[in-house]
Coordinates of C-alpha atoms in Angstrom, one line a residue:
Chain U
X1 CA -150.7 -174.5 -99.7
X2 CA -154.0 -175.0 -98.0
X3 CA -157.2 -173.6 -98.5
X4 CA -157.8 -169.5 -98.9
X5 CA -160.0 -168.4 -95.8
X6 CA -161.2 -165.0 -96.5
X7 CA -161.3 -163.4 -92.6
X8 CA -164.4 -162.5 -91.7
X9 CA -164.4 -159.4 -89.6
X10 CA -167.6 -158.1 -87.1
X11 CA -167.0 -154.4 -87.6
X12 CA -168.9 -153.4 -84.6
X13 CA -166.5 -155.4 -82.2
X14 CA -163.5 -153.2 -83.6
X15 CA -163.0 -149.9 -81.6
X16 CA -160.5 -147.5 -82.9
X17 CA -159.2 -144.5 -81.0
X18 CA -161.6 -141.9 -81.2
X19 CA -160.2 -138.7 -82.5
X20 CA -160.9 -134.8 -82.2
X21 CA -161.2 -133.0 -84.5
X22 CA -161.2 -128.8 -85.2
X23 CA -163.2 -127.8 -88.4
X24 CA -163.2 -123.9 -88.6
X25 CA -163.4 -120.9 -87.6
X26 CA -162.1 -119.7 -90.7
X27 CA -162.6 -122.3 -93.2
X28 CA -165.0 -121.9 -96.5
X29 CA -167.4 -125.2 -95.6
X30 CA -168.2 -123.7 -92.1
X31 CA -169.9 -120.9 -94.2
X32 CA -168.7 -118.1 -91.5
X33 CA -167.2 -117.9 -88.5
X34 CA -168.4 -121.4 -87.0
X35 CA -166.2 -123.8 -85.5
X36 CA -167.1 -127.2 -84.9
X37 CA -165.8 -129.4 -82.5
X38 CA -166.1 -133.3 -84.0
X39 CA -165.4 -136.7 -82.4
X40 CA -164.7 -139.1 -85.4
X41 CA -164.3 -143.0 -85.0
X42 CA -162.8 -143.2 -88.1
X43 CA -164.4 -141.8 -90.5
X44 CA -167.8 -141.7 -88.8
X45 CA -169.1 -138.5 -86.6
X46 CA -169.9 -139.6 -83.0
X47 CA -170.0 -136.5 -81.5
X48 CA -170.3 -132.4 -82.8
X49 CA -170.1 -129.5 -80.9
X50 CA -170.9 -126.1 -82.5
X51 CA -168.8 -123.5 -80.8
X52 CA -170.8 -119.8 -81.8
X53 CA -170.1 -115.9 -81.1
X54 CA -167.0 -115.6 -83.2
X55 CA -169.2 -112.5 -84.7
X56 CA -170.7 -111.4 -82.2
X57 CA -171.5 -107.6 -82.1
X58 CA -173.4 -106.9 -79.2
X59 CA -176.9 -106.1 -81.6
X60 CA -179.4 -105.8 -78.4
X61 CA -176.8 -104.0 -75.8
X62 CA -176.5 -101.5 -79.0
X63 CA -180.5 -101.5 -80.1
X64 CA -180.7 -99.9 -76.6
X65 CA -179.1 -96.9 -76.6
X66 CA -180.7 -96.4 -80.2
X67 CA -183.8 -94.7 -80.9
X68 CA -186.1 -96.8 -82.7
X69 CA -186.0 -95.7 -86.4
X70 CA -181.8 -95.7 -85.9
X71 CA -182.0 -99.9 -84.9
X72 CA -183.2 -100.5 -88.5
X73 CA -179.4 -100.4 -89.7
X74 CA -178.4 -102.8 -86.9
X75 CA -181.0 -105.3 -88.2
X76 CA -179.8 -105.6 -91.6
X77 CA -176.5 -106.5 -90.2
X78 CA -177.9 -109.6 -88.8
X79 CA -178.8 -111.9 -91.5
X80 CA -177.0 -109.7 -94.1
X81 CA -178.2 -111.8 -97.4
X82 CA -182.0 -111.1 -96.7
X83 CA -182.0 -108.0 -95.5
X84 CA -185.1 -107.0 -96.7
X85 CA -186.9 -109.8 -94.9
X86 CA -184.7 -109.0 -91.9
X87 CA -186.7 -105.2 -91.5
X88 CA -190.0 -106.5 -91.6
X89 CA -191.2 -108.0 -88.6
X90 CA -189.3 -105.2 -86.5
X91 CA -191.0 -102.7 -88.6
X92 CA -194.3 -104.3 -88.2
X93 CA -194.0 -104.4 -84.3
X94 CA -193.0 -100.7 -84.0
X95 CA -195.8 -99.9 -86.4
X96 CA -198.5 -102.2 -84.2
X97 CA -196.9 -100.9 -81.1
X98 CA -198.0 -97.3 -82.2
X99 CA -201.9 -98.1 -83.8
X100 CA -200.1 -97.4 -87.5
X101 CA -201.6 -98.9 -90.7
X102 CA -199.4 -98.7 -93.6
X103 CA -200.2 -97.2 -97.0
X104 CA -201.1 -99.6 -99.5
X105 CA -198.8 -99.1 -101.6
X106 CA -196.4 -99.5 -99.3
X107 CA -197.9 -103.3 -98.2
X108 CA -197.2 -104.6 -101.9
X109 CA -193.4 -102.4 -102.7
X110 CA -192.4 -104.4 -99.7
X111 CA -194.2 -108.0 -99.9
X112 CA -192.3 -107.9 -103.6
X113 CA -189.6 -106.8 -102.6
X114 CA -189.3 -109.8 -99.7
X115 CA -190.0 -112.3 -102.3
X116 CA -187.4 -110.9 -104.6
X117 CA -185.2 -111.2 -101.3
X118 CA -186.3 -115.1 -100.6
X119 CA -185.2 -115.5 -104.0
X120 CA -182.3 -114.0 -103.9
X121 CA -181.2 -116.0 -100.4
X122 CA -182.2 -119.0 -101.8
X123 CA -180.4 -118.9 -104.5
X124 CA -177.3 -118.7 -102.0
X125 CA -178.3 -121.4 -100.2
X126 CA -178.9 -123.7 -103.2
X127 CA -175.6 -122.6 -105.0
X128 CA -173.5 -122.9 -101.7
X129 CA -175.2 -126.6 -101.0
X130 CA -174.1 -127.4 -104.3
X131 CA -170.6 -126.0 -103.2
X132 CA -170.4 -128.5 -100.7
X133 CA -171.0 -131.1 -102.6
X134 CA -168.9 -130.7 -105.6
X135 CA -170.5 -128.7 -107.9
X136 CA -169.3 -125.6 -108.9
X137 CA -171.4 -124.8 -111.8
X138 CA -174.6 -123.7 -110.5
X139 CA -173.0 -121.5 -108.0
X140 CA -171.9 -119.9 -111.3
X141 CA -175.1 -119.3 -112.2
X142 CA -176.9 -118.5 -109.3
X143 CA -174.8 -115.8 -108.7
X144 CA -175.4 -113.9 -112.0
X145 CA -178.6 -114.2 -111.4
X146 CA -178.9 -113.0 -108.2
X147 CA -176.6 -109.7 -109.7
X148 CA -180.1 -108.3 -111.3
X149 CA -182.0 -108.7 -108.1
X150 CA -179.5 -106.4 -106.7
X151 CA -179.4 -104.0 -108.8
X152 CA -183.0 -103.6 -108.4
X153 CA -182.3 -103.0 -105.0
X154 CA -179.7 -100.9 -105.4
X155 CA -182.4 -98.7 -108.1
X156 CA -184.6 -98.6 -104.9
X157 CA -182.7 -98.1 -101.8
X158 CA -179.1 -97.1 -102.9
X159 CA -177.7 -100.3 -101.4
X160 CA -176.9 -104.0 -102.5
X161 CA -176.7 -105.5 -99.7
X162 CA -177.8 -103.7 -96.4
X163 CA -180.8 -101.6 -97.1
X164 CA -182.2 -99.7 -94.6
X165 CA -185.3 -99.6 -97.0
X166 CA -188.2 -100.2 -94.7
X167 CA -189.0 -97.4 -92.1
X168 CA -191.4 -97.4 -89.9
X169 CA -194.4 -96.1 -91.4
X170 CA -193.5 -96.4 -94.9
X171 CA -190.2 -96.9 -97.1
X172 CA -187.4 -94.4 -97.1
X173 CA -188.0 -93.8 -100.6
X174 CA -190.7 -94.7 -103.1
X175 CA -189.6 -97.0 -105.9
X176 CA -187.8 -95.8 -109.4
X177 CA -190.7 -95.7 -112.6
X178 CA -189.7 -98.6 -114.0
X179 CA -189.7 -101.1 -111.6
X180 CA -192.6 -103.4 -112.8
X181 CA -191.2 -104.1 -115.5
X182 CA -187.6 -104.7 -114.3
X183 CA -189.3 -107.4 -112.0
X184 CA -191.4 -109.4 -114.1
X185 CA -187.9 -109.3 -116.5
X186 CA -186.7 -111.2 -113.0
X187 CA -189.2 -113.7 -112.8
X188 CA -188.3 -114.7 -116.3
X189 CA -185.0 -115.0 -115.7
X190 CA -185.3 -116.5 -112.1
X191 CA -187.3 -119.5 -113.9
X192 CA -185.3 -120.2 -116.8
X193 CA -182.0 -120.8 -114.8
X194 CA -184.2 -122.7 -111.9
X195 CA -185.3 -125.0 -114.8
X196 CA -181.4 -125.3 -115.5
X197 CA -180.2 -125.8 -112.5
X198 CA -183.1 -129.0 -111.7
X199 CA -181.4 -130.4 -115.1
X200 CA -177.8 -129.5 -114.2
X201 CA -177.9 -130.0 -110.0
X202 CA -181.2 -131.5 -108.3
X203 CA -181.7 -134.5 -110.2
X204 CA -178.1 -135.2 -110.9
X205 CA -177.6 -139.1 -110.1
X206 CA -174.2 -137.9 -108.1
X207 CA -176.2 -135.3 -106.3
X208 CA -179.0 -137.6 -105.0
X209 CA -176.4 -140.0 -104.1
X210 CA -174.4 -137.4 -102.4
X211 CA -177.8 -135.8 -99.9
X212 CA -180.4 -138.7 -100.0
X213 CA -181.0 -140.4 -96.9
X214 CA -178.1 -137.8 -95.3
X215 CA -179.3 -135.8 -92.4
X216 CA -182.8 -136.8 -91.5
X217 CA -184.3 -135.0 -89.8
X218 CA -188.1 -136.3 -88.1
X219 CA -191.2 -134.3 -88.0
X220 CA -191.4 -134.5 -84.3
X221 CA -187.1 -133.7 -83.4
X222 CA -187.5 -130.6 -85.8
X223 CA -190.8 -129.4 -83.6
X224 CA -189.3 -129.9 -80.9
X225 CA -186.0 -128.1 -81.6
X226 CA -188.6 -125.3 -82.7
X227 CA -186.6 -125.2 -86.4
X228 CA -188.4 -123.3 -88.7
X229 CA -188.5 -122.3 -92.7
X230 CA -186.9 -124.9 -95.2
X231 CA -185.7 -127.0 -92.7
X232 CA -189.2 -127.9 -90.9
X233 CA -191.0 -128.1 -94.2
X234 CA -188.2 -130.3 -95.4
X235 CA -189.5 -132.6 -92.6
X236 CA -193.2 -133.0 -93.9
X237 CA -194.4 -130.5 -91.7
X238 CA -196.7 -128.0 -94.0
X239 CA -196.0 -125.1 -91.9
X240 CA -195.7 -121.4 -93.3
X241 CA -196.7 -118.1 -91.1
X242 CA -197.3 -116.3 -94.8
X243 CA -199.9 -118.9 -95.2
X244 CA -201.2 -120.3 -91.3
X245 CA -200.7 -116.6 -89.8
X246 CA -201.6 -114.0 -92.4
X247 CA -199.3 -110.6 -91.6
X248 CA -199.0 -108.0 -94.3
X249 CA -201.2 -108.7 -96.8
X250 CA -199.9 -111.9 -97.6
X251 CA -203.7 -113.5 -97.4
X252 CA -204.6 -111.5 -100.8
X253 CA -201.8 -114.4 -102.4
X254 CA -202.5 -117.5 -104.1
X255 CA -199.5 -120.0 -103.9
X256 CA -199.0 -123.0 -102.2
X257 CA -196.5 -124.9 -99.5
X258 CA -194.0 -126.9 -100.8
X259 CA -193.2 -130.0 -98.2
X260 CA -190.7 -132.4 -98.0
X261 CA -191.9 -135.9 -99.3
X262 CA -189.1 -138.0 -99.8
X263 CA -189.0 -138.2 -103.4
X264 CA -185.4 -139.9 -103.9
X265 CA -184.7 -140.9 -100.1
X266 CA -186.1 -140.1 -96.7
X267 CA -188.3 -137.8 -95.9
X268 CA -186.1 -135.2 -93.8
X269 CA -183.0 -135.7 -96.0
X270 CA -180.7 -133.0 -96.9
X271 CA -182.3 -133.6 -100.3
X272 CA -185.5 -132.5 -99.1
X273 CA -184.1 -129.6 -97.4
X274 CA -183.1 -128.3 -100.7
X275 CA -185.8 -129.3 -103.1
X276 CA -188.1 -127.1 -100.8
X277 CA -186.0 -123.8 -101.6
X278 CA -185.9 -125.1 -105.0
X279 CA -189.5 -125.0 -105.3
X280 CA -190.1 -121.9 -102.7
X281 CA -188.8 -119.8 -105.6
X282 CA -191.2 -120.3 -108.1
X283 CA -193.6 -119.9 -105.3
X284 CA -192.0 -116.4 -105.0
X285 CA -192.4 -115.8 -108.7
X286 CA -196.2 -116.6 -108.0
X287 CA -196.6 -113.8 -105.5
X288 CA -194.8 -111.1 -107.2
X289 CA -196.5 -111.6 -110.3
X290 CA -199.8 -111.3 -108.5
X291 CA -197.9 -108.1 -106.5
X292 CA -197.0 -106.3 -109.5
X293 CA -200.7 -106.8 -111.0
X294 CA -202.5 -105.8 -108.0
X295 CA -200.1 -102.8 -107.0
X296 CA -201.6 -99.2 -107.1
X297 CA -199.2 -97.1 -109.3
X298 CA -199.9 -93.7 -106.8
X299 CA -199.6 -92.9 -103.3
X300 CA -197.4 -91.8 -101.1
X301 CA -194.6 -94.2 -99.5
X302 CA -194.4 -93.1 -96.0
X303 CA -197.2 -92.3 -93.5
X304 CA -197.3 -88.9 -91.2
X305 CA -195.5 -89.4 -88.0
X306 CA -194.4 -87.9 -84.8
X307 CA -191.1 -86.5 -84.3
X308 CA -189.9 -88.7 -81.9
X309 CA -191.5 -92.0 -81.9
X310 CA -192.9 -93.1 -78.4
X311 CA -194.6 -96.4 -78.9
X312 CA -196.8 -97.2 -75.3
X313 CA -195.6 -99.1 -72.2
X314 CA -195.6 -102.7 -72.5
X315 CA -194.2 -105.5 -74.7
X316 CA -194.6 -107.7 -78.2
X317 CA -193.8 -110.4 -80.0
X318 CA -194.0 -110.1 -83.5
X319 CA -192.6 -112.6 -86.4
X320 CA -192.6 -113.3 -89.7
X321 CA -191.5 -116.2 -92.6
X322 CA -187.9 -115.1 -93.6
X323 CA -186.2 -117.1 -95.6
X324 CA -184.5 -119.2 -94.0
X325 CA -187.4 -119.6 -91.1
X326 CA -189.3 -117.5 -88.7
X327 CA -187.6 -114.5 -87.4
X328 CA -189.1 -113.0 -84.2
X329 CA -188.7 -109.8 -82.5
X330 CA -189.3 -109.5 -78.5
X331 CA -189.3 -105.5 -78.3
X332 CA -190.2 -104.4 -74.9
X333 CA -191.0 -100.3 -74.5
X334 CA -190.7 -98.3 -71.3
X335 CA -192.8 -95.5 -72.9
X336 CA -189.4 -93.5 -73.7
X337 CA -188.1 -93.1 -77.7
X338 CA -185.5 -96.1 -77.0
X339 CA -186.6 -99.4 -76.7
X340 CA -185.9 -101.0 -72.9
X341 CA -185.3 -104.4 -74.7
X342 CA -185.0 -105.9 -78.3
X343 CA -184.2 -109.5 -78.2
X344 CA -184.3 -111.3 -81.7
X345 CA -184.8 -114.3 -82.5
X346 CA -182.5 -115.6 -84.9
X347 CA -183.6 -118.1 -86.7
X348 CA -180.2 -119.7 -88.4
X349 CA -179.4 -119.9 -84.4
X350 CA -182.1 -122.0 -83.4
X351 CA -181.5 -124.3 -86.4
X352 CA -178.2 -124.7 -86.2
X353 CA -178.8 -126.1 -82.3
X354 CA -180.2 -129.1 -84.3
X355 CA -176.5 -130.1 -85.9
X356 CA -175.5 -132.0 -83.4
X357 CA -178.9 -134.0 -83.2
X358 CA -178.9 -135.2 -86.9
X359 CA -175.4 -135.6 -88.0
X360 CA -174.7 -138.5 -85.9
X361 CA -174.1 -141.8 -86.8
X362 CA -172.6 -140.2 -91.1
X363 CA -169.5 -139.9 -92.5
X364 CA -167.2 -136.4 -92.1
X365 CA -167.9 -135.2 -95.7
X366 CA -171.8 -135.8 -95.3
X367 CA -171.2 -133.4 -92.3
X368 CA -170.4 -130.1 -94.6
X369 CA -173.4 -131.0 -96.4
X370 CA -176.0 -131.2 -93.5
X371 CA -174.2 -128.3 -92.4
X372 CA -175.1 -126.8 -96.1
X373 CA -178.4 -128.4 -96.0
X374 CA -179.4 -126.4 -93.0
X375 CA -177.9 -123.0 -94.4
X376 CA -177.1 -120.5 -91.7
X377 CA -175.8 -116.9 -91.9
X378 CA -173.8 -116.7 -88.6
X379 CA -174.1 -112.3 -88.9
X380 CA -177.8 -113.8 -87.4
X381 CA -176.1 -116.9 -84.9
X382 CA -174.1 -114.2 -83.5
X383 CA -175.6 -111.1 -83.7
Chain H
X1 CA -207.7 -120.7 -76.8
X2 CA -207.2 -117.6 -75.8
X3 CA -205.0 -116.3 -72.9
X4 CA -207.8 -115.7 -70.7
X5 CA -208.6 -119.4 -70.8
X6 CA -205.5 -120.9 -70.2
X7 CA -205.0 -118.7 -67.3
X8 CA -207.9 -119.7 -65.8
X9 CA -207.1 -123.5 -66.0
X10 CA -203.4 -122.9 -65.4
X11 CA -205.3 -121.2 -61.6
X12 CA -207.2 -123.9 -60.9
X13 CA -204.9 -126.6 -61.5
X14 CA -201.8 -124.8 -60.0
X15 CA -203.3 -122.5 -57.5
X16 CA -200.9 -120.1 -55.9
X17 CA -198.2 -120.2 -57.8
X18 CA -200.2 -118.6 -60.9
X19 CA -199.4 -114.8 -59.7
X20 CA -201.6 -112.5 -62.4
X21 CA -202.5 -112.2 -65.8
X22 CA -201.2 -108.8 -67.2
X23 CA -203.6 -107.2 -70.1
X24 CA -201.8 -104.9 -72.1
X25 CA -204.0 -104.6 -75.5
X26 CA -203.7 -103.9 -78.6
X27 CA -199.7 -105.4 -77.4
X28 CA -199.3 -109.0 -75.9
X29 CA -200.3 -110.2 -72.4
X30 CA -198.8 -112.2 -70.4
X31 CA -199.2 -115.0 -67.1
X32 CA -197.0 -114.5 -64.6
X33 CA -196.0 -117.5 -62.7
X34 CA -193.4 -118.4 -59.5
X35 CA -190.0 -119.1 -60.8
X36 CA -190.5 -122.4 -58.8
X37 CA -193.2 -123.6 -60.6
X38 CA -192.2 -123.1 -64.1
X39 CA -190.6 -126.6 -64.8
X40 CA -194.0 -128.3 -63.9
X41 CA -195.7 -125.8 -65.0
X42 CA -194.2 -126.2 -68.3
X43 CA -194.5 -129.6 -68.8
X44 CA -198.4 -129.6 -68.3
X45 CA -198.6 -126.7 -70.9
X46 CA -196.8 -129.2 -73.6
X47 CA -198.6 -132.4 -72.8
X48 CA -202.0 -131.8 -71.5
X49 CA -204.5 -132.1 -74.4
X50 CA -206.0 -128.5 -75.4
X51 CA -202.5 -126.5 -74.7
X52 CA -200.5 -128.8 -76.5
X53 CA -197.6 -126.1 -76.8
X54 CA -195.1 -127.7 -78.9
X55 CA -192.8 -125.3 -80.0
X56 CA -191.0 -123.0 -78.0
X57 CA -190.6 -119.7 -80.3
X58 CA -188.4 -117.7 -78.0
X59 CA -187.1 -117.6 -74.6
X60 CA -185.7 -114.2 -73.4
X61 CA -184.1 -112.6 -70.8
X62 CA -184.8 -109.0 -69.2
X63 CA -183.5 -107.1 -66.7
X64 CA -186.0 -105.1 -64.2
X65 CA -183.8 -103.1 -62.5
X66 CA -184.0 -105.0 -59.2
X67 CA -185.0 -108.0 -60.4
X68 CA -184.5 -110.2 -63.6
X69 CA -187.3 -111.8 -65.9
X70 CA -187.2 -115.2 -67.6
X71 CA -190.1 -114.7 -70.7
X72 CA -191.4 -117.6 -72.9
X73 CA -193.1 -117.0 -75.5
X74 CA -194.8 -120.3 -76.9
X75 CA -197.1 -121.4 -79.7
X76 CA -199.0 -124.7 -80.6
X77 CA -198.5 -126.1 -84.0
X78 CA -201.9 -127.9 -83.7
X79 CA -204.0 -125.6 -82.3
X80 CA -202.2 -122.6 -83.7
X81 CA -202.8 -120.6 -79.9
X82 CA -200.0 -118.4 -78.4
X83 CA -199.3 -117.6 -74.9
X84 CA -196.8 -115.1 -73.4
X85 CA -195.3 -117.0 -69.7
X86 CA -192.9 -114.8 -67.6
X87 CA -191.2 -115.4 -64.2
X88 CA -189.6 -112.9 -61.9
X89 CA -186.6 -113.8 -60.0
X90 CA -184.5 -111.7 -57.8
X91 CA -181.0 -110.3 -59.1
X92 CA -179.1 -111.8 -55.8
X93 CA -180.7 -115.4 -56.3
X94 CA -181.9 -115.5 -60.0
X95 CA -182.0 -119.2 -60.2
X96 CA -184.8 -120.4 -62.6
X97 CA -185.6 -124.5 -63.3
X98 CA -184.6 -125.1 -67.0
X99 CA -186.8 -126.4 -69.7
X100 CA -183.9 -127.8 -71.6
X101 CA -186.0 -131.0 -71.5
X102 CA -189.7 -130.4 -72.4
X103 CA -188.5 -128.3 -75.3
X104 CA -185.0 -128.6 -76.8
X105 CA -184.8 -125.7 -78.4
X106 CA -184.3 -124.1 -75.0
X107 CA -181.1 -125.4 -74.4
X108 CA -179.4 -122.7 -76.5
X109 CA -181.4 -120.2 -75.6
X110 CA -181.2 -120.3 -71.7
X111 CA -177.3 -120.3 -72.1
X112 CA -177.9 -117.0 -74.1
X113 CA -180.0 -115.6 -70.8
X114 CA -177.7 -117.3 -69.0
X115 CA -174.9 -115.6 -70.8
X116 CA -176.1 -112.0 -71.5
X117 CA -178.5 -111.4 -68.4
X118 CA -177.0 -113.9 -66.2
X119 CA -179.6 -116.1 -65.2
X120 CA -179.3 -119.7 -63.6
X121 CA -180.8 -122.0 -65.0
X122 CA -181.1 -124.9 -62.8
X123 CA -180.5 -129.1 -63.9
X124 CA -179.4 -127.6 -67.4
X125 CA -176.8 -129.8 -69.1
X126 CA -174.5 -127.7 -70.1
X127 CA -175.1 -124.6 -68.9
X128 CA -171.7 -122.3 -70.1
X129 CA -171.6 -119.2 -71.9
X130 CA -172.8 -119.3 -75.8
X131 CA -171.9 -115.6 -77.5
X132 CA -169.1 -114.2 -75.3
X133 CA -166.5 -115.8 -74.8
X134 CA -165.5 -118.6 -72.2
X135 CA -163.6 -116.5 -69.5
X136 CA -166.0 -113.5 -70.3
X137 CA -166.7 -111.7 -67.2
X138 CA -170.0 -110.3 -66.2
X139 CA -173.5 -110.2 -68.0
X140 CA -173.4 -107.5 -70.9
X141 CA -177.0 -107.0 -71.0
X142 CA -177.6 -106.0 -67.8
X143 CA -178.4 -102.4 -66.9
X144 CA -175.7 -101.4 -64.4
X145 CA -173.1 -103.5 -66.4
X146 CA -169.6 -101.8 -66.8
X147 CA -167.4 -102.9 -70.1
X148 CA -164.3 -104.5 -68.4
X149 CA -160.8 -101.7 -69.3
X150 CA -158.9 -105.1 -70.6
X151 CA -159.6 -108.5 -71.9
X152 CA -156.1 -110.3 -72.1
X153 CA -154.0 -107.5 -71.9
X154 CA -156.2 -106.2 -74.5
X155 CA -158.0 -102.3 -74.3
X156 CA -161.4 -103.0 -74.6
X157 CA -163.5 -99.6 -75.5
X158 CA -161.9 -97.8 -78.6

């Protein structure tokens, strides 16, 4: 027998049938109703294409045929795991529309109860990213965590979930006696388990291997694709309305920007992505601890209003730093107590436009994880 | 820069096709500009030095009544300034140039106008329905729009 050649083979020069591929609608990794439409060449994703509106529930052909006060309910529907967050811009145009300044009380019951909201989304989009990747653990732990933040919630408003909690002019009802301390009992908690979870999840050698250098995303694609939240801070960019367009009274806060920097891979990794909500949260436990310190213990919760409420002729645009990224509202009054136009801007839609830009060029399996990486609520894709 | 300003340079360079600045304090005003000029229009509010708007925060569409509105609202990461662009087009002919490719964040959110309000948006890519579905009929969001009796043999209202 002769000589063993070992074949040497130029992979690029071999072509193999490209194949299509359905992920979705109803599949647990899409996290909702998404489908996805892949080319594969193999294993590797040449092509996506998100197909969107599987839960879509007509929000601005309702909002206009609603008064303004009864839109608030619609608008917790949309990104239905920060709810909280969801209310406040729309609140704050209505209120701007109409010359209103808030009590103060009011400013700080619903800046801690955002944060308590960031936290609580967060923690979903940490646990679920986990998910994807192959840990089931934290999601564990996340979740029992995330319980208490509910219940406080549910002390406040009545609700777990969809709150109706901020009205215009106020809150619908003032906050139960012990609620200091039953936050700062929260913090506590939120930074044990976060401490865990860095041990048990983010620095995991099989975790880093799994998102490191998976996803990148530039500075200068995510500005462009206008992305926003975790997703453009993951990217380098140190960009926060909370801190570079003061609404509320979120300029009385000390707490800083966490920014992607590439600590393990790229910058703009899914890594990144994550670390950033990772780190977000204890920012949050910054902000409510300064909250619950400054906060007046009297006062009333809702300022006097008209019967009806008529904001003037004419239009705004008013946003704010939700969780997951900037949420806008483009409210347009004809002078009358419906609004003639509410058009939101949904900010897991706009980042999820950037899927197909980034998750060229990896494997199938690192596709559920960008997907995780960008964490979308499709109640807010779809509206 | 304020909205005054830009208006001001956005006249002299363009001329005619700047229509009016609308004041509407304390709420947001807004430049008004030809429908044919937005594309160029546009591009020199991303790239010439002192706009700089990079970031497109929210394109929308309205209805009028007789005519239809395409509204940008954009902001500039670097110089942190906002400005409010709107175009008019006529409901028989609402064709509008797409910005798809100075910011693409727009491309989704011109087939949402496109879908809901039913604006054309000219030398888009891919310009096909986003939220409704594919054989949808008719633009939901506009005023005189009437919910179709059946969908595929299916009763619509409930």
């Amino acid at each position: 027998m002769g000589e063993k050649k070992r074949i040497e083979l130029d992979y690029s020069k071999i072509e193999s049938d490209r194949m299509r591929l359905n992920v979705g609608p109803q599949h647990p990794s899409t996290h909702g109703v998404l489908r996805l439409e892949v080319e594969l060449d193999g294993e590797i994703v040449t092509e996506v294409v998100p197909h969107i509106g599987y839960l879509h529930r007509c929000f601005e052909k309702h909002a206009e045929k609603m008064t303004y006060p009864q839109v608030i309910p619609y608008i917790d529907r949309m990104d239905y795991v920060t709810s909280m967050n969801n209310e406040l811009p729309y609140v704050m145009a209505v209120e701007k529309m109409l010359g209103i300044k808030v009590p103060e009380k009011v400013e700080y019951i619903r800046v801690i109860m955002c944060e308590l909201n960031r936290i609580a989304s967060h923690q979903i989009a940490v646990a679920t990213f986990g998910l994807d990747a192959g840990a089931f653990t934290p999601f564990l732990y996340f979740f029992r965590d995330r319980e208490y933040i509910l219940a406080i919630f549910e002390k406040a408003s009545g609700a777990r979930l969809l709150f109706n909690y901020f009205w215009i002019g106020g809150l619908s009802a003032d906050v139960h006696p012990t609620f200091k301390e039953d936050v700062l009992a929260i913090v506590k908690q939120v930074r044990k388990t976060n401490k865990e979870i860095e041990d048990l999840l983010i620095y995991n050698k099989i975790f880093i291997e799994r998102t490191a250098n998976v996803g990148i995303l530039p500075a200068d694609v995510a500005i462009n694709y206008a992305c926003s939240g975790p997703v453009l801070r993951g990217s380098g960019v140190k960009f926060d309305l909370r801190k570079n367009e003061p609404y509320s009274i979120y300029d009385r806060f000390d707490f800083d920007i966490p920014v992607g920097m590439g600590e393990v891979g790229t910058v703009g990794d899914s890594w990144d992505r994550n670390i950033v909500r990772m780190r977000e949260m204890e920012q949050s436990c910054r902000i409510i601890e300064q909250a619950v310190a400054q906060m007046p213990d009297e006062g009333d919760v809702q300022e006097k209003l008209p019967k009806r409420i008529k904001p003037p002729k004419g239009d705004i645009y008013m946003r704010a730093e939700n969780p997951k990224g900037d949420l806008g509202f483009y409210i347009v009054s004809n002078g009358t107590d419906k609004p003639e136009r509410v058009k939101a801007r949904g900010t897991s839609f706009v980042n999820l436009s950037v899927l197909p830009e980034i998750s060229k060029g990896y494997m199938f399996a690192d596709l559920i994880l960008i997907l995780g990486s960008i964490d979308i609520v499709l109640g807010e894709v779809d509206r | 820069m304020t909205i005054n300003e830009i208006y001001e340079q956005l006249k002299e360079d363009y001329g005619d096709s700047i229509i009016e600045l609308v004041e509407n304090p304390p709420l947001d005003s807004s430049i008004i500009i030809k429908s044919s000029a937005v594309f160029e229009v546009c591009h020199t509010l991303r790239d010439k030095p002192g706009f700089e708007f990079d970031y497109l925060l929210c394109l929308s569409g309205l209805d009028l009544g007789e005519n239809l509105a395409a509204v940008y609202h954009l902001y500039s990461m670097k110089h942190a300034h906002k400005a409010v662009i709107k175009t008019i087009v006529p409901k028989d002919n609402p064709k509008v140039p797409s910005v798809e490719k100075i910011w693409r964040s727009a491309d989704w959110h011109e087939r949402e106008a496109y879908d809901l309000i039913g604006i054309i948006f000219e030398n888009h890519h891919n310009l096909i329905r986003i939220l409704c579905p594919y054989d949808w009929e008719g633009h939901p969001l506009r005023k005189d729009y009437k919910e179709p009796e059946y969908y595929h043999q299916m009763k619509v209202p409930y």
